[in-house]
Coordinates of N, CA and C in Angstrom, one line a residue:
X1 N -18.5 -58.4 -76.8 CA -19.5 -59.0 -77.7 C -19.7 -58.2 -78.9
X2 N -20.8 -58.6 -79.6 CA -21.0 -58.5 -81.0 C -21.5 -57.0 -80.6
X3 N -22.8 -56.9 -80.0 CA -22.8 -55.4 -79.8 C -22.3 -54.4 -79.1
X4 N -21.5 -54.4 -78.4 CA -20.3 -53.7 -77.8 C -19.3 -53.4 -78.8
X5 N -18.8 -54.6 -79.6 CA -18.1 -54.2 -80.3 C -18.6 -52.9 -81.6
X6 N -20.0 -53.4 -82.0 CA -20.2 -52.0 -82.7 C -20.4 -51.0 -82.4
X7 N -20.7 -51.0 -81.1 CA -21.1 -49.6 -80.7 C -19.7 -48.7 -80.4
X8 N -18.8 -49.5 -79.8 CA -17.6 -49.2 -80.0 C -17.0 -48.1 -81.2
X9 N -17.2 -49.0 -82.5 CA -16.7 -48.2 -83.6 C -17.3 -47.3 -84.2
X10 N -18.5 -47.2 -83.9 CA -19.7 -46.4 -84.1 C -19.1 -45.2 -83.2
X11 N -18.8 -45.3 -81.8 CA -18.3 -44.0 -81.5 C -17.1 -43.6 -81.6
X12 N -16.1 -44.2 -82.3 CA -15.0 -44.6 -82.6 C -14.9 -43.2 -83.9
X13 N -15.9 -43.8 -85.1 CA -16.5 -43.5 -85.9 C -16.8 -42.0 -85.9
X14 N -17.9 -41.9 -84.6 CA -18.3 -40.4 -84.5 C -16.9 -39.5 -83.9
X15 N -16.0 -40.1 -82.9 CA -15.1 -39.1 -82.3 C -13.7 -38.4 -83.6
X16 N -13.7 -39.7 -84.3 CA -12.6 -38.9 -85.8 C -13.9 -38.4 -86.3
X17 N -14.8 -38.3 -86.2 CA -15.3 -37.0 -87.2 C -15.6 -35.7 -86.3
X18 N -15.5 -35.9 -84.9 CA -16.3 -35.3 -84.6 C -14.5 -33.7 -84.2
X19 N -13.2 -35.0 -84.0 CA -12.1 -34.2 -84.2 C -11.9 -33.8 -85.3
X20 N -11.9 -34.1 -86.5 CA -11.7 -33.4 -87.7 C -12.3 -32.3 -87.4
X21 N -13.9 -32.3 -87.0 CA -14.6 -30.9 -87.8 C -13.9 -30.1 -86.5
X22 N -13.7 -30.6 -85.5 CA -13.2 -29.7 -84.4 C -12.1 -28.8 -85.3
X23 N -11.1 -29.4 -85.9 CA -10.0 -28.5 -86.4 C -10.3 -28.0 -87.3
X24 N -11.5 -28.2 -87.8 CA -11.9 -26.8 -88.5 C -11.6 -25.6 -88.2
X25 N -11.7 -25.3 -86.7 CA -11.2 -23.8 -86.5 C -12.8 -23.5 -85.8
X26 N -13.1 -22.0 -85.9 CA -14.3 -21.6 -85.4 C -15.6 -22.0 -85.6
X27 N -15.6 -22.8 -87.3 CA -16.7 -22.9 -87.7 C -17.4 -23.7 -86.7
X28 N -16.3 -24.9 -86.2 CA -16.9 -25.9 -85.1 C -17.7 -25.0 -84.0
X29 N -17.3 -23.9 -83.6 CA -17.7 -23.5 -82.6 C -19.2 -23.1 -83.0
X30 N -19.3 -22.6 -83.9 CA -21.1 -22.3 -84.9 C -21.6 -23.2 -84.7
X31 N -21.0 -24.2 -85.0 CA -22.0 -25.6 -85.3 C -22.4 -26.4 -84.2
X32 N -22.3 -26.5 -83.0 CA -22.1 -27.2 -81.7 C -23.6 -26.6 -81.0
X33 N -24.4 -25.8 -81.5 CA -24.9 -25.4 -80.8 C -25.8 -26.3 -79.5
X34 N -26.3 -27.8 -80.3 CA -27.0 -28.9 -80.1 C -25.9 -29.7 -78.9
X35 N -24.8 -29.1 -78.8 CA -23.8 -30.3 -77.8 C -23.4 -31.6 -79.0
X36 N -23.6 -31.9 -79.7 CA -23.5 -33.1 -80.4 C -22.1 -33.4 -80.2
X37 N -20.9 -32.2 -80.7 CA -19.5 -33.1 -80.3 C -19.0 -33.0 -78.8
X38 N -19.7 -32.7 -78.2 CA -19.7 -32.9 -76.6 C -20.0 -34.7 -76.4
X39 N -21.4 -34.8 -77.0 CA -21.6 -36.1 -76.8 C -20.5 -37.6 -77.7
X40 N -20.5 -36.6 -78.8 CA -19.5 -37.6 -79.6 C -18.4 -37.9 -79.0
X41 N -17.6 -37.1 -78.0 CA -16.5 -37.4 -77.7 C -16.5 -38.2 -76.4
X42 N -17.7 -38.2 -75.9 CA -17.7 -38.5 -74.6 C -17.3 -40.1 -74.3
X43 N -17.7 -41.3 -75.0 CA -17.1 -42.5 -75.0 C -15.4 -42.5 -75.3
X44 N -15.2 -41.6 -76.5 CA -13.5 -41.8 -76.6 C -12.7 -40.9 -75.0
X45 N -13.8 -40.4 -74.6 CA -13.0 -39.7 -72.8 C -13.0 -41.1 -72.5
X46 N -14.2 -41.3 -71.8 CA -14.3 -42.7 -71.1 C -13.6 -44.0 -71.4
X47 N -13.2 -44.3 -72.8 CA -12.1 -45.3 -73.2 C -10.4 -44.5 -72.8
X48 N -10.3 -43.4 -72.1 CA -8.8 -42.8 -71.7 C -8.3 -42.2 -73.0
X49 N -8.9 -41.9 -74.3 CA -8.2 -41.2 -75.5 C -8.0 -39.9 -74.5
X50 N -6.5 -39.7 -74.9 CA -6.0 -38.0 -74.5 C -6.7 -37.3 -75.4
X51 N -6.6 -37.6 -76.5 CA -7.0 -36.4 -77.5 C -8.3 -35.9 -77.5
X52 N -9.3 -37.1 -77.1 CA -11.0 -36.5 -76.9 C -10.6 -35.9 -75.6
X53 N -10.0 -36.3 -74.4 CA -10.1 -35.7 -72.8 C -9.8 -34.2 -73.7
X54 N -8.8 -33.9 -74.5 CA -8.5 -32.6 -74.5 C -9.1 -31.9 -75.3
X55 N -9.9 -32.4 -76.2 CA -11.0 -31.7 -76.6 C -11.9 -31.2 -76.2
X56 N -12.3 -32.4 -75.6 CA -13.8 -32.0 -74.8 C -13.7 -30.9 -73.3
X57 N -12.1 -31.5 -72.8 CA -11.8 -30.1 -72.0 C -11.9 -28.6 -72.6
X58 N -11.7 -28.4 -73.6 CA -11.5 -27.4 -74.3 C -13.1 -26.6 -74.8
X59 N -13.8 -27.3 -75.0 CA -15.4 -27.6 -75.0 C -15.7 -26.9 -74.1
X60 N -15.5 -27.3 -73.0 CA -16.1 -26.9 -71.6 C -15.4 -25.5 -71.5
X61 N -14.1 -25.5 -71.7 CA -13.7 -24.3 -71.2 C -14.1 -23.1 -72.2
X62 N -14.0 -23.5 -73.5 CA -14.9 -22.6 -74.3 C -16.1 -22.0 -74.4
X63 N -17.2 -22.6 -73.5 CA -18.6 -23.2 -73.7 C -19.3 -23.4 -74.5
X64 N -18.6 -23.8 -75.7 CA -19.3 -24.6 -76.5 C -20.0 -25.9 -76.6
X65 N -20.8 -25.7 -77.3 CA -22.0 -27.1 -77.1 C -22.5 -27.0 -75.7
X66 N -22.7 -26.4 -74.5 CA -23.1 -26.7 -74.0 C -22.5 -25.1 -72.5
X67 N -23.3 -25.0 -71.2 CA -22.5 -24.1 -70.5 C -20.7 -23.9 -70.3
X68 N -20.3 -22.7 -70.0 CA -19.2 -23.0 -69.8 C -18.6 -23.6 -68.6
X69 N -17.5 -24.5 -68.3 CA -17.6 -25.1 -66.5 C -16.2 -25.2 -66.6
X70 N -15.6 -24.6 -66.3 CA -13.9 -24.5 -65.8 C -13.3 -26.0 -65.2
X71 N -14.6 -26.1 -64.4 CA -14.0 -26.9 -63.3 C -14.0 -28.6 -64.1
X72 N -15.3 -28.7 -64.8 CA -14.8 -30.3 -66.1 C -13.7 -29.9 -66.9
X73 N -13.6 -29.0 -67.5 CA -12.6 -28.4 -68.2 C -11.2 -28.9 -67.7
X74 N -11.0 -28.3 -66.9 CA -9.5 -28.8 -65.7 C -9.5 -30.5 -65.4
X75 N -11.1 -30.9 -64.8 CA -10.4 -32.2 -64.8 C -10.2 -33.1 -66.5
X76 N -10.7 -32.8 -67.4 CA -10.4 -33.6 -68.4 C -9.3 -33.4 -68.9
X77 N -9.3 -32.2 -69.3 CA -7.7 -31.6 -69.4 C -6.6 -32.2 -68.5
X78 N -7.0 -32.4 -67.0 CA -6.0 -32.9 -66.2 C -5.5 -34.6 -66.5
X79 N -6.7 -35.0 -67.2 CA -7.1 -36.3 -67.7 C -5.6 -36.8 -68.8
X80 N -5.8 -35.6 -69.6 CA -4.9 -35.8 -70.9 C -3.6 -35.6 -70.5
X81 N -3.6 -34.3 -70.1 CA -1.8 -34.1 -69.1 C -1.4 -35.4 -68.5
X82 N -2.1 -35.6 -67.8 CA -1.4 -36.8 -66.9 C -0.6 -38.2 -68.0
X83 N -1.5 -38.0 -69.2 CA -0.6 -38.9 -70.2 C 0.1 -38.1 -71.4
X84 N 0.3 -36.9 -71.0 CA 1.6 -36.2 -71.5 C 1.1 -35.6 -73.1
X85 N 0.0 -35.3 -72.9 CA -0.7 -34.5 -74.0 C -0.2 -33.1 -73.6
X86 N 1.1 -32.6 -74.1 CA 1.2 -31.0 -74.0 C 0.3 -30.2 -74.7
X87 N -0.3 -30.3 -75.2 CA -1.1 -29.5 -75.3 C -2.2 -28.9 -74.2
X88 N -2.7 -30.2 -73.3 CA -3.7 -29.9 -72.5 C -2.6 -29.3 -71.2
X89 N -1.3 -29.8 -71.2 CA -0.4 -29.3 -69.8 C -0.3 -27.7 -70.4
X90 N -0.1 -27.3 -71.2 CA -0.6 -26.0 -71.5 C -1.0 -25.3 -71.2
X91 N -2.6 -25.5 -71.3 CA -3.9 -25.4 -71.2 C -4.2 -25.4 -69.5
X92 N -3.9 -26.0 -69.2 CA -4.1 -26.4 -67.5 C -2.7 -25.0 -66.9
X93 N -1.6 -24.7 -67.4 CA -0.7 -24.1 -67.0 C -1.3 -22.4 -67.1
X94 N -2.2 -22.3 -68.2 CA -2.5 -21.1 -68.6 C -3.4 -20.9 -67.4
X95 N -4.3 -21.7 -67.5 CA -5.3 -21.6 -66.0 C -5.4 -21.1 -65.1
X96 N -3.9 -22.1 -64.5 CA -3.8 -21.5 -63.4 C -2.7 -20.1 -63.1
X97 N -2.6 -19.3 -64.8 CA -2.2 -18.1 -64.4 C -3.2 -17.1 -64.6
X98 N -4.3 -17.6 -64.9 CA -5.8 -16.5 -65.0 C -6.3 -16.5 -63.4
X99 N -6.6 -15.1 -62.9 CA -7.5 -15.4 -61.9 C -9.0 -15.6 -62.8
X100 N -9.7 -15.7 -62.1 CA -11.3 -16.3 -62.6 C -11.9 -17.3 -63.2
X101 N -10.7 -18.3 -62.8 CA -11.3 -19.6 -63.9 C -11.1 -20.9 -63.0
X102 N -11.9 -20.1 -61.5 CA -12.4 -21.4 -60.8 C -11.4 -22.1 -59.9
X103 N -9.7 -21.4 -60.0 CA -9.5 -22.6 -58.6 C -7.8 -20.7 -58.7
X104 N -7.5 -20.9 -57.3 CA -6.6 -20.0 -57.3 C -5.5 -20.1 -58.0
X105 N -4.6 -19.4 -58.2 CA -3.3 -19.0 -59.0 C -2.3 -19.8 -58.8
X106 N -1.6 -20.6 -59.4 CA -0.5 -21.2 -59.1 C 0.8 -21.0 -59.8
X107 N 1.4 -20.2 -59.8 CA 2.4 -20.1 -60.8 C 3.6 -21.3 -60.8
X108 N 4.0 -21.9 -59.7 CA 4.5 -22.8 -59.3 C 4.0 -24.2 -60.1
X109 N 2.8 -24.1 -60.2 CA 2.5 -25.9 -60.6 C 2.1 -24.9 -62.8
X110 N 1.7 -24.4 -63.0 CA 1.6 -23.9 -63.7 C 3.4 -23.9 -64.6
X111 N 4.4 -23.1 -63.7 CA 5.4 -23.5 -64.2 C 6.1 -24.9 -64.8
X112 N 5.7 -25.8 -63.6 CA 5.8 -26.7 -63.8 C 5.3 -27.7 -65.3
X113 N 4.0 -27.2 -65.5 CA 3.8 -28.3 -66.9 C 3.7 -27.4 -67.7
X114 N 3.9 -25.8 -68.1 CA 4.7 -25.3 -69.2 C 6.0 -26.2 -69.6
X115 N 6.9 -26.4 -68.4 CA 8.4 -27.5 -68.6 C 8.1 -28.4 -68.8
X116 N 6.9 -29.0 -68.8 CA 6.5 -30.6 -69.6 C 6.0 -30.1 -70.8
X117 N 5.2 -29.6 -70.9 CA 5.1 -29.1 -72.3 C 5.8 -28.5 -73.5
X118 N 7.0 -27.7 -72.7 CA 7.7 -27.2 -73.2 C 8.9 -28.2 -74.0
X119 N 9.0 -29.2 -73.1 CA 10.3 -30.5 -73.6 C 9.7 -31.2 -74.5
X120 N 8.1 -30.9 -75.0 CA 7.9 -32.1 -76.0 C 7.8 -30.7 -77.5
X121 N 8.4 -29.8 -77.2 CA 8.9 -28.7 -78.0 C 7.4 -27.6 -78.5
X122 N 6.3 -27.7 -77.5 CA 5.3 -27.0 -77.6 C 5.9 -25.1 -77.1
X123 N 5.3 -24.4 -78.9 CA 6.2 -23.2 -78.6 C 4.9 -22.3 -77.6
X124 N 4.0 -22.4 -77.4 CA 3.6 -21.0 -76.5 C 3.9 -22.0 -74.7
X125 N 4.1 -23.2 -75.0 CA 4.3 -23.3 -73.2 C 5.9 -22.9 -73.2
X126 N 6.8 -23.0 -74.5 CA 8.4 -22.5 -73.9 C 8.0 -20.8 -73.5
X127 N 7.3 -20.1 -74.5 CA 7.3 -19.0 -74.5 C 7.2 -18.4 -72.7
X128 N 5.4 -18.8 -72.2 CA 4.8 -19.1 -71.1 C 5.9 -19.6 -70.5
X129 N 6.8 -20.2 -70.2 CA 7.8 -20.7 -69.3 C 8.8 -19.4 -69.2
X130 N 9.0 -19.4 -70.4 CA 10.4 -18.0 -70.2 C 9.5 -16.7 -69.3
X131 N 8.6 -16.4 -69.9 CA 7.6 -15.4 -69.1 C 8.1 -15.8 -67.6
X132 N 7.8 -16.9 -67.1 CA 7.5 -17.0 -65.5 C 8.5 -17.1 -65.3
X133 N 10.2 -17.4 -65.8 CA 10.9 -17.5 -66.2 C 11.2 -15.2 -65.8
X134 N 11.3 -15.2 -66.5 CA 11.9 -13.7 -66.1 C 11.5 -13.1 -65.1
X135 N 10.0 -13.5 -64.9 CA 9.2 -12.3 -63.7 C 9.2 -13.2 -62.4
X136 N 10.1 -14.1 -62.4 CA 10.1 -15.1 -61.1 C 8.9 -15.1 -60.4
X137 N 8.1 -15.9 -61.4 CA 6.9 -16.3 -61.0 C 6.6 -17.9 -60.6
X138 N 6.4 -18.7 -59.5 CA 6.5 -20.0 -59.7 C 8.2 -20.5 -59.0
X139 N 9.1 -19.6 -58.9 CA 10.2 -20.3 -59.0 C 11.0 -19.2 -59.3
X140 N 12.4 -19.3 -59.3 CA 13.3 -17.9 -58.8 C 13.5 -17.0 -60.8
X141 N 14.0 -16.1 -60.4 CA 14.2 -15.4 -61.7 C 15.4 -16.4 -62.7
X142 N 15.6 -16.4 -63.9 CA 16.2 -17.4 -64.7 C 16.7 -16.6 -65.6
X143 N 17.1 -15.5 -66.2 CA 17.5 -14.8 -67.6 C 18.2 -16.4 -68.4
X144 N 19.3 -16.6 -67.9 CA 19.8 -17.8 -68.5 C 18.2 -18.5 -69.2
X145 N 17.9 -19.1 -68.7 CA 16.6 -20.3 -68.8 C 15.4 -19.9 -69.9
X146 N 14.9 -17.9 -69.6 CA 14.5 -17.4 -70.3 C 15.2 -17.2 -71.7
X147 N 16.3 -17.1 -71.7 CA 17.2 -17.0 -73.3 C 17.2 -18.2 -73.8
X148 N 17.0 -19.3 -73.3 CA 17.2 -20.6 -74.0 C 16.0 -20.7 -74.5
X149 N 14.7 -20.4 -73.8 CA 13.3 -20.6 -74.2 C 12.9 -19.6 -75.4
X150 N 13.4 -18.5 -75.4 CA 13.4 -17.8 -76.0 C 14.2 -18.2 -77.6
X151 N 14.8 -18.7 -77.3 CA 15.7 -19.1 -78.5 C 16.6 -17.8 -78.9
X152 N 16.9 -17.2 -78.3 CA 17.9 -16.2 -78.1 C 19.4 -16.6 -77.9

């Protein structure tokens, strides 16, 4: 309907501004104090946009605009991965090579969507791949696999 539809573009509206100022860089992070792009993005999550899931994951994991929470962080993030946003398969891979960020160590599944991320030609998940990749982390030792990632 008529007002569904505007509210629609209204947050439509707020989520490209609210990504622009995001790629501002740090300043976003000054400015958030209020949560505002937490809330801005929150309908483009709920409409399935990857790109807000992986912002707003990023949000959380930062704790910007609001506490920090690992654990929304991972599922929005897991949100965007699942529709092949490498950047958030990344992000989720890094995770689970940190201890302290809420769920144990996986180098195994972690390896795993570095190599999805890595095939859509994202350079710190090739890098992160070669890494787990030499120290047979996740999966057996590779030098071969590591020199390809490496671009060696």
């Amino acid at each position: 309907t008529t007002t569904t539809t505007t509210a629609t573009a209204a947050a439509a509206i707020d989520y490209h501004y609210c990504a622009l100022f995001l790629r501002q860089g740090s300043a976003a992070k000054v400015n958030d104090a209020d949560g505002t792009q937490r809330r801005s993005l929150g309908l483009a999550v709920e409409q399935g946009e990857a790109q807000a899931q992986y912002e707003l994951g990023m949000l959380h994991a930062d704790g910007v605009g609001g506490p920090q929470n690992y654990a929304e962080a991972r599922r929005l993030l897991g949100l965007a991965a699942a529709q092949g946003h490498a950047k958030a398969q990344y992000k989720i891979g890094v995770m689970l090579c940190v201890h302290g960020q809420g769920r144990p160590v996986n180098h195994a599944e972690a390896r795993r969507l570095f190599g999805l991320a890595a095939e859509q030609g994202h350079t710190e998940a090739q890098y992160g791949l070669g890494m787990l990749c030499v120290h047979g982390q996740g999966g057996p030792v590779n030098y071969a696999e590591a020199r390809r990632l490496f671009g060696l």
